[in-house]
Amino acid sequence: MNPEPNKNNQKLVMGNEAVAMGAIAAGCDFFAGYPITPATEILEEMSKMLPPRGGVFLQMEDELSAIAAVIGAAWGGSISMTATSGPGFSLMQENLGYASITQTPCVVVDCQRGGPSTGLPKLASQGDVMQARFGSHGDRPTLVITASSVNDCYESTVFAFKMSQKHRMPVILLIDGVIGHIREPVELPPAPPPRKATFPKIDADSPRFGDAPFVPFGHGPVTVVTGLAHQSNGLAETQKGSHTEQMIRTTIENICRDPEIIDSWALKYQLDDADVAIVAYGITARSAREAADLLRADGIKAGLLDLKILWPFPNEILRELAGKVAAIIVPELNLGQMVLPLKAAVGGRVVVHSLNRADGTLLTPNDIAEFAAKQLNSIEERTHA
Amino acid sequence: MPKLGLNIDKYLRTQVLPTVWCPGCGNGNIVEGLATAFSRMEVDPTRVVVVGGIGCSGRTPFYVQTNAMHTTHGRALAYATGLKMAQPDLTVVVTAGDGDALAIGGNHFIHAARRNIDLTVLLYNNGIYGMTGGQRGPTTPFGSRTTTSLAGNIERTFDTVEIAMAAGATYVARTTTFDMQEIPLRIQEAMAHPGFAVVEILTQCPTYYGSLNQLGDASDMLIWQRDLTDGVPVKMLNREELLGPLRTGVFRNEKVTEFTQAYSDLCSQVGGNYGHN
């Protein structure tokens, strides 16, 4: 029996609040952050929710120390998280690389604002999608998740924590100033009681890195952690980086093969018979869904591929899509970022049109539908010429 | 180490020796002091984490047989703060150089001191960036030669003790690698102190600071350190006396509410139980 949704149980919740609620639901018991628009509500919510649960809330002196404290806390056995926006996310990049090379599970939320620099603090942007992948120096595995509704904010946060522990890596949740601040009626489960994280038992000789499970300090034998290239026992190895390269390659392979990632990579909407596909993510996917409906109402068979995980990029899904549609439209609140891996994935087998806006204004359903219709007309004109 | 009457090998990660440090570097004396303090206090190595930053001093965690966290440049104290808050019954010792703790990580140093979180900081002050080959740092003495101040350093010098005290550290001491017997004593006091404890240790860098400033070899530099400091340990000095930058001894040892305790009290007030694992 599926009970009818009971509107009485629904509450008006802000996206940033839903992120905090999702974190608590996922067992997060440590938050360190620094105030920044438009992510501040996550910090405020965590400051209210954690102390009554015996969890740790720390307001640090900057974002450099916020992410550092989060990584330190993970090694202290906490399920830890921070949240920020573009300027703070830029400051976190070096220590994000440290979390990667030390295979530290943690979650970083970037509630994007317009950039560069201080930019457009209160307005929406999708300008950090490349930074989320390539912002820290060197190569590393990345898992970057998006959300396009308040309910998504909750569920994507829960998923981010789960994946960070499963693959022992930092996971990034990318939202934006509008999703962070929008209020929607949602029904979310009550917070579970506080629980302490548990870790597997290991011996002094057990490997600590690579395929080994994550065991924090104080939960087993003495462990060495370093941001230098290291062997699986943790000891630095700076004359050759083969262990570290292998760790990075293996993590990337494991993510790409994980059925939970594959199932969550992208949502398909009206794509079965589509001639044109809109590929969008985050707040823009929301407009794009309605744009697909508008186009269908005008007799154009349009559909949407809503990317829920941006990195690793779903190359296979795009390759398959390229064989089915005549055109792909990529609307983004930046000057054309995710369109780059998309073009690489489809390899010229389908026309790709980029629709970009980076002035802090959202792309509306009409903007996307009109742009798509115009591009299709010009394809038709060329075909009949 | 027969002269101290203790076997400190148990607290040394002997399989990674020798260290990366140059012959004559004072950092080995500090590691010996740290292992001696651990040995005298009979610490459980699984309950201790030594957190290092980047630079010569930051390598210390590799050489002591406890948990080790070698972090990023300047951020050791921020990592240590998260770690200590996550598991307050761990003993957390931070090793940082003058550049690490007072230049790139200066902000974290003053804020960790302000919180009075129960961390022991061993601040290795050699007055120069050793790992990168001898550049000027925030504690390089005025007029000194480094590879980025060959004509003499024109920048004024930080006084670690003054900064630590102004920022709110509740245990503050200074010693030197000349004072070999004093190093473990100060480390023991700092570790036993419930709050933010800073031990500045002047340490010689004969490779860069010594050679660029014609101070001779390591033993000459130890004598130089002895002569620079007055050799009279201080208990408490008045403010004017404190302005002499190279006094040694204990400058402050005060009990003030410690941060993890304050946080635990805060949780209790709102019905939470701040877990001690």
XYZ file of C-alpha atoms in Angstrom:
662
model
C 0.000 0.000 0.000
C 1.353 3.356 -0.973
C -0.122 5.861 1.403
C -1.401 9.046 -0.184
C 1.021 11.872 0.449
C -0.209 13.660 3.518
C 0.188 17.376 3.001
C -0.085 17.909 6.744
C 3.324 16.288 7.174
C 4.912 18.600 4.659
C 7.014 21.508 5.773
C 8.375 24.500 3.931
C 12.100 23.841 3.924
C 14.946 25.844 2.402
C 17.484 24.026 0.203
C 20.360 24.832 2.546
C 18.315 23.574 5.520
C 17.597 20.351 3.632
C 21.354 19.879 3.107
C 21.876 20.164 6.875
C 18.984 17.762 7.558
C 20.373 15.306 5.022
C 23.779 15.490 6.687
C 22.291 14.686 10.102
C 20.279 11.830 8.576
C 23.514 10.460 7.091
C 25.149 10.399 10.525
C 27.234 13.572 10.189
C 28.554 14.421 13.661
C 31.154 17.059 12.792
C 30.811 20.318 10.913
C 33.433 23.028 10.513
C 32.795 26.089 8.401
C 33.102 29.800 7.874
C 30.223 32.177 7.067
C 29.734 32.893 3.360
C 26.775 33.900 1.218
C 24.825 32.005 -0.102
C 25.840 28.934 1.957
C 25.619 30.416 5.465
C 22.318 28.763 6.423
C 23.998 25.354 6.313
C 26.522 26.585 8.897
C 23.754 28.098 11.036
C 21.582 24.990 10.893
C 24.491 22.740 11.841
C 25.331 25.057 14.761
C 21.798 24.472 16.047
C 21.481 20.768 15.328
C 24.854 19.323 16.344
C 25.379 20.357 20.010
C 22.106 18.788 21.277
C 23.226 15.585 19.558
C 26.690 15.741 21.137
C 28.195 16.367 17.697
C 30.852 18.973 17.011
C 30.161 22.326 15.399
C 33.201 24.519 14.811
C 33.238 27.967 13.290
C 36.804 28.281 12.060
C 38.928 31.326 11.204
C 38.700 30.776 7.428
C 37.876 28.142 4.821
C 41.450 26.830 4.758
C 41.077 25.767 8.363
C 37.446 24.644 7.939
C 38.348 21.910 5.442
C 41.522 21.094 7.391
C 39.490 20.597 10.585
C 37.011 18.430 8.654
C 39.817 16.160 7.433
C 41.399 16.089 10.898
C 38.007 15.164 12.379
C 37.536 12.346 9.869
C 40.866 10.936 11.088
C 39.496 11.361 14.607
C 36.586 9.074 13.699
C 33.893 11.648 12.895
C 31.550 11.725 9.916
C 32.482 15.193 8.812
C 31.443 17.955 6.467
C 31.887 21.588 5.500
C 29.888 23.964 3.309
C 30.955 27.070 1.437
C 30.590 29.104 -1.744
C 32.963 29.935 -4.610
C 35.559 32.093 -2.812
C 35.760 29.610 0.067
C 35.752 26.666 -2.329
C 38.788 28.199 -4.044
C 40.578 28.366 -0.684
C 39.756 24.728 0.045
C 41.342 23.291 -3.070
C 44.769 22.457 -1.646
C 43.366 20.597 1.338
C 40.808 18.845 -0.878
C 43.811 17.365 -2.648
C 45.130 16.278 0.752
C 41.801 14.541 1.454
C 42.138 12.791 -1.918
C 45.699 11.542 -1.499
C 45.011 10.435 2.087
C 41.717 8.768 1.021
C 39.764 10.631 3.687
C 35.964 10.371 3.642
C 34.279 13.760 3.994
C 31.681 15.913 2.258
C 32.150 19.433 0.886
C 29.118 21.454 -0.192
C 29.672 24.318 -2.622
C 26.591 26.524 -2.861
C 27.711 28.308 -6.024
C 27.539 32.068 -6.567
C 28.441 34.124 -9.606
C 32.170 34.602 -10.087
C 34.996 35.222 -10.584
C 36.185 36.624 -7.252
C 33.508 38.084 -4.968
C 31.297 38.204 -8.050
C 27.566 37.903 -7.434
C 27.231 36.679 -3.842
C 23.471 36.181 -3.777
C 22.855 35.003 -7.312
C 22.815 31.616 -8.975
C 25.715 30.242 -10.947
C 27.081 26.964 -12.202
C 30.550 28.398 -12.604
C 32.384 25.979 -10.294
C 31.719 22.704 -12.123
C 35.194 22.575 -13.635
C 36.837 23.746 -10.424
C 35.093 20.898 -8.590
C 36.858 18.505 -10.951
C 40.190 20.173 -11.612
C 40.569 22.830 -8.887
C 43.236 21.071 -6.828
C 46.676 20.538 -8.332
C 47.511 17.108 -9.677
C 45.223 14.280 -10.709
C 42.742 12.832 -8.279
C 39.504 10.888 -8.228
C 36.460 13.139 -7.979
C 32.817 12.535 -7.269
C 30.630 15.596 -7.793
C 26.899 15.418 -7.152
C 24.216 18.000 -7.978
C 20.712 18.826 -6.785
C 17.838 20.626 -8.479
C 15.197 20.766 -5.751
C 14.921 20.998 -1.975
C 14.148 17.292 -1.798
C 17.220 16.623 -3.935
C 19.335 18.670 -1.513
C 18.386 16.233 1.236
C 18.803 13.056 -0.799
C 21.973 14.128 -2.593
C 23.576 14.978 0.751
C 22.707 11.548 2.167
C 24.094 9.962 -1.015
C 27.266 12.095 -0.840
C 28.045 10.814 2.680
C 27.335 7.226 1.700
C 29.643 7.413 -1.314
C 32.388 9.227 0.621
C 32.533 6.354 3.093
C 32.139 3.602 0.507
C 34.954 4.931 -1.691
C 36.841 6.679 1.175
C 37.164 9.989 -0.607
C 35.993 13.599 -0.401
C 32.657 14.006 -2.203
C 31.488 17.380 -3.461
C 27.867 18.458 -3.534
C 27.304 21.361 -5.935
C 24.191 23.438 -5.443
C 23.696 27.154 -6.114
C 22.326 30.317 -4.550
C 18.796 29.689 -5.819
C 18.513 26.004 -4.876
C 20.132 26.856 -1.541
C 17.612 29.585 -0.767
C 14.408 28.313 -2.394
C 11.700 27.028 -0.027
C 9.578 24.077 -1.103
C 7.049 21.906 0.701
C 8.739 18.581 1.435
C 8.164 15.673 3.744
C 11.446 14.605 5.270
C 11.937 11.843 7.839
C 12.715 12.849 11.437
C 16.386 12.942 12.416
C 17.656 9.552 13.596
C 19.159 9.310 17.107
C 22.899 10.107 17.331
C 25.152 7.141 16.621
C 28.893 6.659 16.783
C 30.610 5.547 13.616
C 32.166 2.079 13.815
C 35.278 0.876 12.016
C 36.738 -2.523 11.148
C 39.448 -4.089 13.314
C 42.919 -4.149 11.775
C 46.369 -5.399 12.776
C 49.557 -3.384 13.013
C 50.704 -4.956 9.730
C 47.443 -4.359 7.844
C 47.648 -1.931 4.917
C 46.065 1.449 5.666
C 45.712 2.859 2.145
C 44.811 1.715 -1.342
C 42.078 -0.925 -1.074
C 42.300 -0.997 2.731
C 39.312 0.101 4.842
C 39.387 3.521 6.502
C 40.367 3.191 10.175
C 40.885 6.473 12.027
C 43.397 7.264 14.761
C 42.571 5.773 18.130
C 40.446 2.994 16.603
C 43.290 0.594 15.937
C 47.070 0.343 15.808
C 49.379 3.298 15.169
C 48.852 4.789 11.692
C 50.894 7.199 9.540
C 49.058 9.651 7.283
C 50.837 11.948 4.836
C 50.089 14.141 1.839
C 53.328 12.927 0.296
C 53.090 10.017 -2.125
C 53.039 6.933 0.094
C 52.987 3.180 0.245
C 49.931 1.257 1.388
C 51.396 1.226 4.929
C 51.279 5.033 4.921
C 55.029 5.656 4.875
C 56.172 8.342 2.456
C 57.694 7.225 -0.803
C 58.937 10.232 -2.719
C 61.274 8.614 -5.227
C 58.433 7.064 -7.195
C 54.692 7.632 -7.118
C 53.448 4.274 -8.379
C 51.456 3.380 -5.238
C 49.681 6.716 -5.277
C 49.003 6.576 -9.016
C 47.543 3.097 -8.579
C 45.346 4.247 -5.682
C 43.944 7.079 -7.820
C 43.341 4.834 -10.834
C 41.655 2.161 -8.702
C 39.360 4.636 -6.975
C 38.287 6.107 -10.313
C 37.598 2.612 -11.682
C 35.669 1.626 -8.569
C 33.464 4.703 -8.783
C 32.721 4.225 -12.467
C 31.789 0.554 -11.880
C 29.685 1.154 -8.767
C 26.045 0.213 -9.569
C 24.831 2.881 -7.132
C 26.728 5.518 -9.127
C 25.604 4.096 -12.467
C 21.957 4.119 -11.318
C 22.212 7.688 -10.048
C 24.282 9.203 -12.864
C 21.446 10.802 -14.847
C 17.657 10.929 -14.986
C 16.042 10.456 -18.372
C 12.871 12.404 -19.082
C 10.903 11.819 -22.324
C 14.015 10.691 -24.141
C 12.672 7.440 -25.666
C 11.360 9.036 -28.858
C 13.166 12.356 -28.627
C 14.691 14.113 -31.644
C 16.321 16.725 -29.467
C 17.839 16.195 -26.042
C 18.477 18.878 -23.519
C 21.364 17.928 -21.227
C 21.270 19.954 -18.021
C 21.994 19.737 -14.298
C 21.158 21.464 -11.020
C 18.826 24.451 -11.099
C 19.004 24.556 -14.921
C 17.674 20.987 -15.208
C 14.535 22.218 -13.529
C 13.923 24.821 -16.214
C 14.971 22.340 -18.876
C 12.324 19.813 -17.837
C 9.613 22.392 -18.391
C 11.304 23.483 -21.627
C 10.996 19.902 -22.893
C 7.254 20.021 -22.137
C 6.915 23.380 -23.929
C 8.710 22.018 -26.985
C 6.498 18.909 -27.025
C 3.420 21.136 -26.878
C 4.760 22.782 -30.055
C 5.204 19.395 -31.744
C 8.949 19.080 -31.219
C 9.949 15.768 -29.667
C 12.216 16.966 -26.906
C 13.535 15.239 -23.810
C 15.889 15.876 -20.936
C 18.967 14.148 -19.623
C 19.287 15.483 -16.067
C 22.860 14.915 -14.847
C 22.786 14.076 -11.150
C 26.491 13.235 -11.022
C 28.764 15.516 -13.048
C 32.104 13.881 -12.266
C 33.029 11.293 -13.237
C 31.296 12.367 -16.446
C 28.770 9.789 -17.771
C 30.510 9.262 -21.118
C 28.652 6.047 -21.993
C 25.215 7.562 -21.411
C 26.116 10.500 -23.677
C 27.544 8.240 -26.374
C 24.324 6.260 -26.402
C 22.244 9.449 -26.521
C 24.296 10.794 -29.431
C 23.193 7.860 -31.561
C 19.513 8.551 -30.950
C 18.908 12.290 -31.280
C 19.510 14.898 -33.970
C 20.698 17.611 -31.619
C 21.795 18.168 -28.048
C 21.159 21.457 -26.257
C 23.346 22.230 -23.223
C 22.050 25.122 -21.119
C 24.404 26.175 -18.297
C 24.775 29.118 -15.921
C 28.382 29.608 -16.997
C 30.173 30.370 -20.243
C 30.234 26.733 -21.357
C 31.856 24.266 -18.971
C 30.120 20.847 -18.918
C 29.619 21.161 -22.658
C 33.354 20.445 -23.023
C 33.371 16.852 -21.687
C 30.003 16.361 -23.376
C 31.448 17.258 -26.789
C 34.388 14.971 -26.135
C 32.008 12.125 -25.237
C 29.750 12.458 -28.311
C 32.760 12.870 -30.599
C 31.061 14.920 -33.335
C 28.294 12.371 -33.968
C 25.557 14.855 -33.131
C 25.167 18.634 -33.270
C 25.741 20.219 -29.836
C 24.409 23.705 -29.044
C 25.553 25.541 -25.956
C 23.237 28.030 -24.246
C 25.075 30.092 -21.660
C 24.363 32.769 -19.159
C 26.692 33.973 -16.391
C 25.044 37.197 -15.197
C 23.351 35.653 -12.157
C 19.981 35.323 -13.918
C 18.393 31.910 -14.326
C 17.680 30.380 -17.720
C 13.882 30.097 -17.883
C 11.959 27.264 -19.555
C 11.068 29.724 -22.341
C 14.710 30.740 -22.843
C 15.701 27.104 -23.302
C 12.669 26.130 -25.444
C 13.067 29.124 -27.767
C 16.785 28.520 -28.138
C 16.181 24.833 -28.887
C 13.451 25.594 -31.433
C 15.670 28.150 -33.162
C 18.588 25.714 -33.424
C 16.304 22.995 -34.795
C 14.873 25.393 -37.395
C 18.330 26.291 -38.558
C 19.171 22.585 -38.860
C 16.000 22.088 -40.939
C 16.821 25.069 -43.127
C 20.291 23.721 -43.799
C 18.905 20.270 -44.532
C 16.377 21.575 -47.102
C 18.695 24.120 -48.703
C 70.017 7.074 25.598
C 72.147 6.299 28.631
C 72.611 9.891 29.783
C 68.882 10.202 30.363
C 68.638 6.716 31.800
C 65.799 5.751 29.488
C 65.323 3.571 26.470
C 63.531 5.855 24.058
C 63.829 3.530 21.041
C 60.309 2.284 21.703
C 59.069 5.739 20.752
C 61.201 6.081 17.606
C 60.124 4.802 14.167
C 63.558 3.339 13.599
C 62.748 1.750 10.213
C 62.492 5.186 8.557
C 65.784 6.497 9.970
C 68.040 8.243 9.059
C 66.050 11.460 8.992
C 65.912 13.837 6.027
C 67.635 16.460 8.165
C 71.161 17.736 7.420
C 74.118 16.739 9.593
C 74.243 19.134 12.531
C 70.548 20.069 12.383
C 69.027 20.699 15.803
C 65.740 18.976 14.972
C 67.080 15.572 16.000
C 67.650 16.942 19.509
C 63.973 17.919 19.615
C 62.880 14.449 18.465
C 65.030 12.970 21.210
C 63.390 15.350 23.678
C 59.928 14.387 22.441
C 60.629 10.649 22.630
C 62.107 11.163 26.094
C 58.981 12.992 27.236
C 56.785 10.209 25.793
C 58.939 7.628 27.535
C 58.863 9.340 30.930
C 55.095 9.824 30.657
C 54.700 6.238 29.410
C 52.185 7.329 26.787
C 50.216 4.758 24.805
C 51.390 5.363 21.204
C 47.926 4.495 19.843
C 46.421 7.327 21.919
C 48.886 9.989 20.701
C 48.853 11.761 17.342
C 51.814 13.898 16.291
C 50.630 16.350 13.638
C 53.197 18.094 11.454
C 53.000 20.797 8.846
C 55.357 21.190 5.891
C 59.036 21.978 6.138
C 61.872 20.391 8.083
C 59.959 20.399 11.385
C 56.871 18.932 9.697
C 58.718 15.656 9.130
C 58.863 14.967 12.882
C 55.698 12.796 12.927
C 57.458 10.216 10.731
C 60.215 9.692 13.296
C 58.237 9.099 16.474
C 56.458 5.777 16.880
C 52.977 7.135 17.551
C 50.121 7.981 15.215
C 51.382 10.497 12.682
C 49.675 13.086 10.521
C 51.859 14.998 8.083
C 49.511 17.690 6.769
C 49.712 20.741 4.470
C 51.848 23.858 4.799
C 50.641 26.074 7.640
C 47.504 24.087 8.439
C 48.732 21.561 11.007
C 46.942 23.384 13.835
C 43.650 23.431 11.928
C 43.893 19.680 11.245
C 44.820 19.133 14.885
C 41.852 21.220 16.051
C 39.397 19.039 14.102
C 41.107 15.875 15.279
C 41.130 16.909 18.944
C 37.475 17.976 18.834
C 36.504 14.671 17.185
C 38.270 12.579 19.827
C 39.117 14.758 22.832
C 40.788 11.978 24.793
C 43.562 11.682 22.205
C 46.817 13.450 23.053
C 47.655 15.723 20.124
C 51.123 17.221 19.659
C 51.772 19.626 16.783
C 55.252 20.169 15.357
C 55.624 23.274 13.204
C 58.432 25.491 12.074
C 58.620 29.255 12.356
C 57.564 29.681 8.712
C 54.833 27.064 9.012
C 53.304 28.323 12.275
C 53.955 32.070 12.025
C 53.933 32.953 8.300
C 51.648 30.755 6.172
C 49.865 29.389 9.254
C 49.970 32.499 11.458
C 46.205 32.878 11.459
C 45.629 29.333 12.717
C 48.280 29.817 15.403
C 46.585 32.846 16.926
C 43.088 31.368 16.691
C 44.040 28.003 18.179
C 45.669 29.943 21.030
C 42.550 32.093 21.387
C 40.352 28.996 21.775
C 42.724 27.509 24.342
C 42.215 24.054 22.859
C 44.257 21.307 24.509
C 47.085 20.964 21.999
C 50.832 20.918 22.572
C 52.709 22.941 19.970
C 56.435 22.461 19.501
C 57.493 25.469 17.469
C 60.882 24.783 15.890
C 62.512 28.171 15.334
C 65.609 28.050 13.149
C 65.035 31.543 11.745
C 64.991 30.371 8.140
C 63.179 28.214 5.576
C 65.447 25.174 5.580
C 63.556 22.697 3.391
C 63.501 25.089 0.428
C 67.113 26.121 0.817
C 67.460 29.022 3.244
C 64.999 31.835 2.549
C 64.053 34.649 4.938
C 61.203 33.898 7.351
C 59.134 35.778 9.947
C 61.617 35.040 12.740
C 64.802 35.709 10.752
C 66.795 38.130 12.923
C 66.980 41.707 11.652
C 70.027 42.183 9.452
C 70.637 38.460 8.898
C 71.599 37.020 5.557
C 69.424 34.446 3.830
C 69.123 33.446 0.156
C 66.350 36.038 -0.227
C 68.043 38.683 1.923
C 71.690 38.467 0.921
C 72.185 42.149 1.733
C 70.601 41.689 5.166
C 67.028 41.190 6.388
C 65.197 44.552 6.608
C 61.983 43.065 8.022
C 61.226 43.149 11.733
C 61.128 39.882 13.618
C 58.221 38.089 15.235
C 58.579 37.112 18.870
C 56.793 33.776 19.201
C 56.365 34.089 22.968
C 54.795 37.562 22.698
C 52.399 36.422 19.973
C 51.402 33.244 21.809
C 50.724 35.142 25.023
C 48.821 37.959 23.296
C 46.688 35.424 21.428
C 45.745 33.601 24.636
C 47.971 30.524 24.905
C 47.855 29.366 28.522
C 51.238 27.626 28.686
C 54.131 29.404 26.942
C 57.782 28.437 27.171
C 60.981 28.899 25.224
C 64.052 26.755 25.218
C 66.918 25.930 22.867
C 68.595 22.852 21.474
C 71.581 23.836 23.625
C 69.363 23.142 26.647
C 69.049 19.407 25.931
C 67.886 18.490 29.436
C 65.246 21.199 29.421
C 63.506 20.206 26.168
C 61.791 17.039 27.491
C 60.863 18.836 30.730
C 59.107 21.611 28.836
C 57.387 19.108 26.545
C 56.177 17.123 29.569
C 54.819 20.290 31.202
C 53.131 21.329 27.961
C 51.550 17.900 27.450
C 50.331 17.792 31.039
C 48.866 21.287 30.698
C 45.122 21.242 29.952
C 44.986 23.957 27.292
C 46.895 25.453 24.393
C 50.575 24.998 25.197
C 53.394 26.455 23.122
C 57.034 25.457 23.493
C 59.265 27.478 21.203
C 62.553 25.684 20.654
C 65.418 27.602 19.044
C 67.159 25.113 16.806
C 70.271 25.512 14.682
C 70.393 25.338 10.888
C 74.129 25.216 10.186
C 73.538 24.388 6.499
C 71.806 27.644 5.619
C 71.497 30.100 8.486
C 74.863 29.196 9.934
C 76.834 29.268 6.705
C 75.187 32.418 5.324
C 75.887 34.268 8.568
C 79.335 32.807 9.286
C 78.255 31.225 12.549
C 80.405 28.124 12.145
C 79.345 24.514 12.522
C 76.606 22.953 14.643
C 78.552 23.041 17.895
C 79.557 26.676 17.293
C 75.878 27.454 16.750
C 74.899 25.745 19.995
C 77.359 27.989 21.842
C 75.908 30.938 19.890
C 72.433 29.937 21.108
C 73.681 29.695 24.678
C 75.171 33.196 24.448
C 72.091 34.662 22.762
C 69.868 33.474 25.567
C 70.676 34.625 29.051
C 70.775 31.104 30.396
C 68.634 32.133 33.351
C 65.282 30.354 33.255
C 62.436 32.719 34.040
C 59.353 31.989 36.095
C 57.366 35.146 35.449
C 58.799 38.378 34.159
C 57.293 41.821 33.944
C 56.363 43.147 30.555
C 59.526 45.147 30.012
C 61.712 42.186 30.773
C 59.666 40.091 28.358
C 60.624 42.368 25.479
C 64.059 40.809 25.441
C 63.317 38.359 22.639
C 65.579 35.515 23.585
C 64.825 34.820 27.214
C 64.170 31.173 27.934
C 61.993 29.468 30.490
C 58.293 29.336 31.252
C 56.524 32.606 30.528
C 52.989 31.566 31.369
C 51.340 28.567 32.992
C 47.718 29.332 33.793
C 44.591 27.242 34.157
C 41.842 28.719 32.018
C 38.757 26.840 30.766
C 39.914 24.535 28.008
C 37.998 24.439 24.710
C 36.888 20.779 24.519
C 35.679 21.137 28.124
C 33.810 24.348 27.247
C 32.278 22.562 24.256
C 31.249 19.609 26.400
C 29.563 22.018 28.846
C 27.773 23.736 25.971
C 26.430 20.396 24.702
C 25.219 19.486 28.201
C 23.361 22.786 28.453
C 21.359 21.931 25.332
C 20.845 18.273 26.267
C 23.686 16.784 24.245
C 26.326 14.316 25.338
C 29.660 15.246 23.763
C 31.121 11.780 23.304
C 34.391 10.776 24.773
C 34.967 7.625 22.723
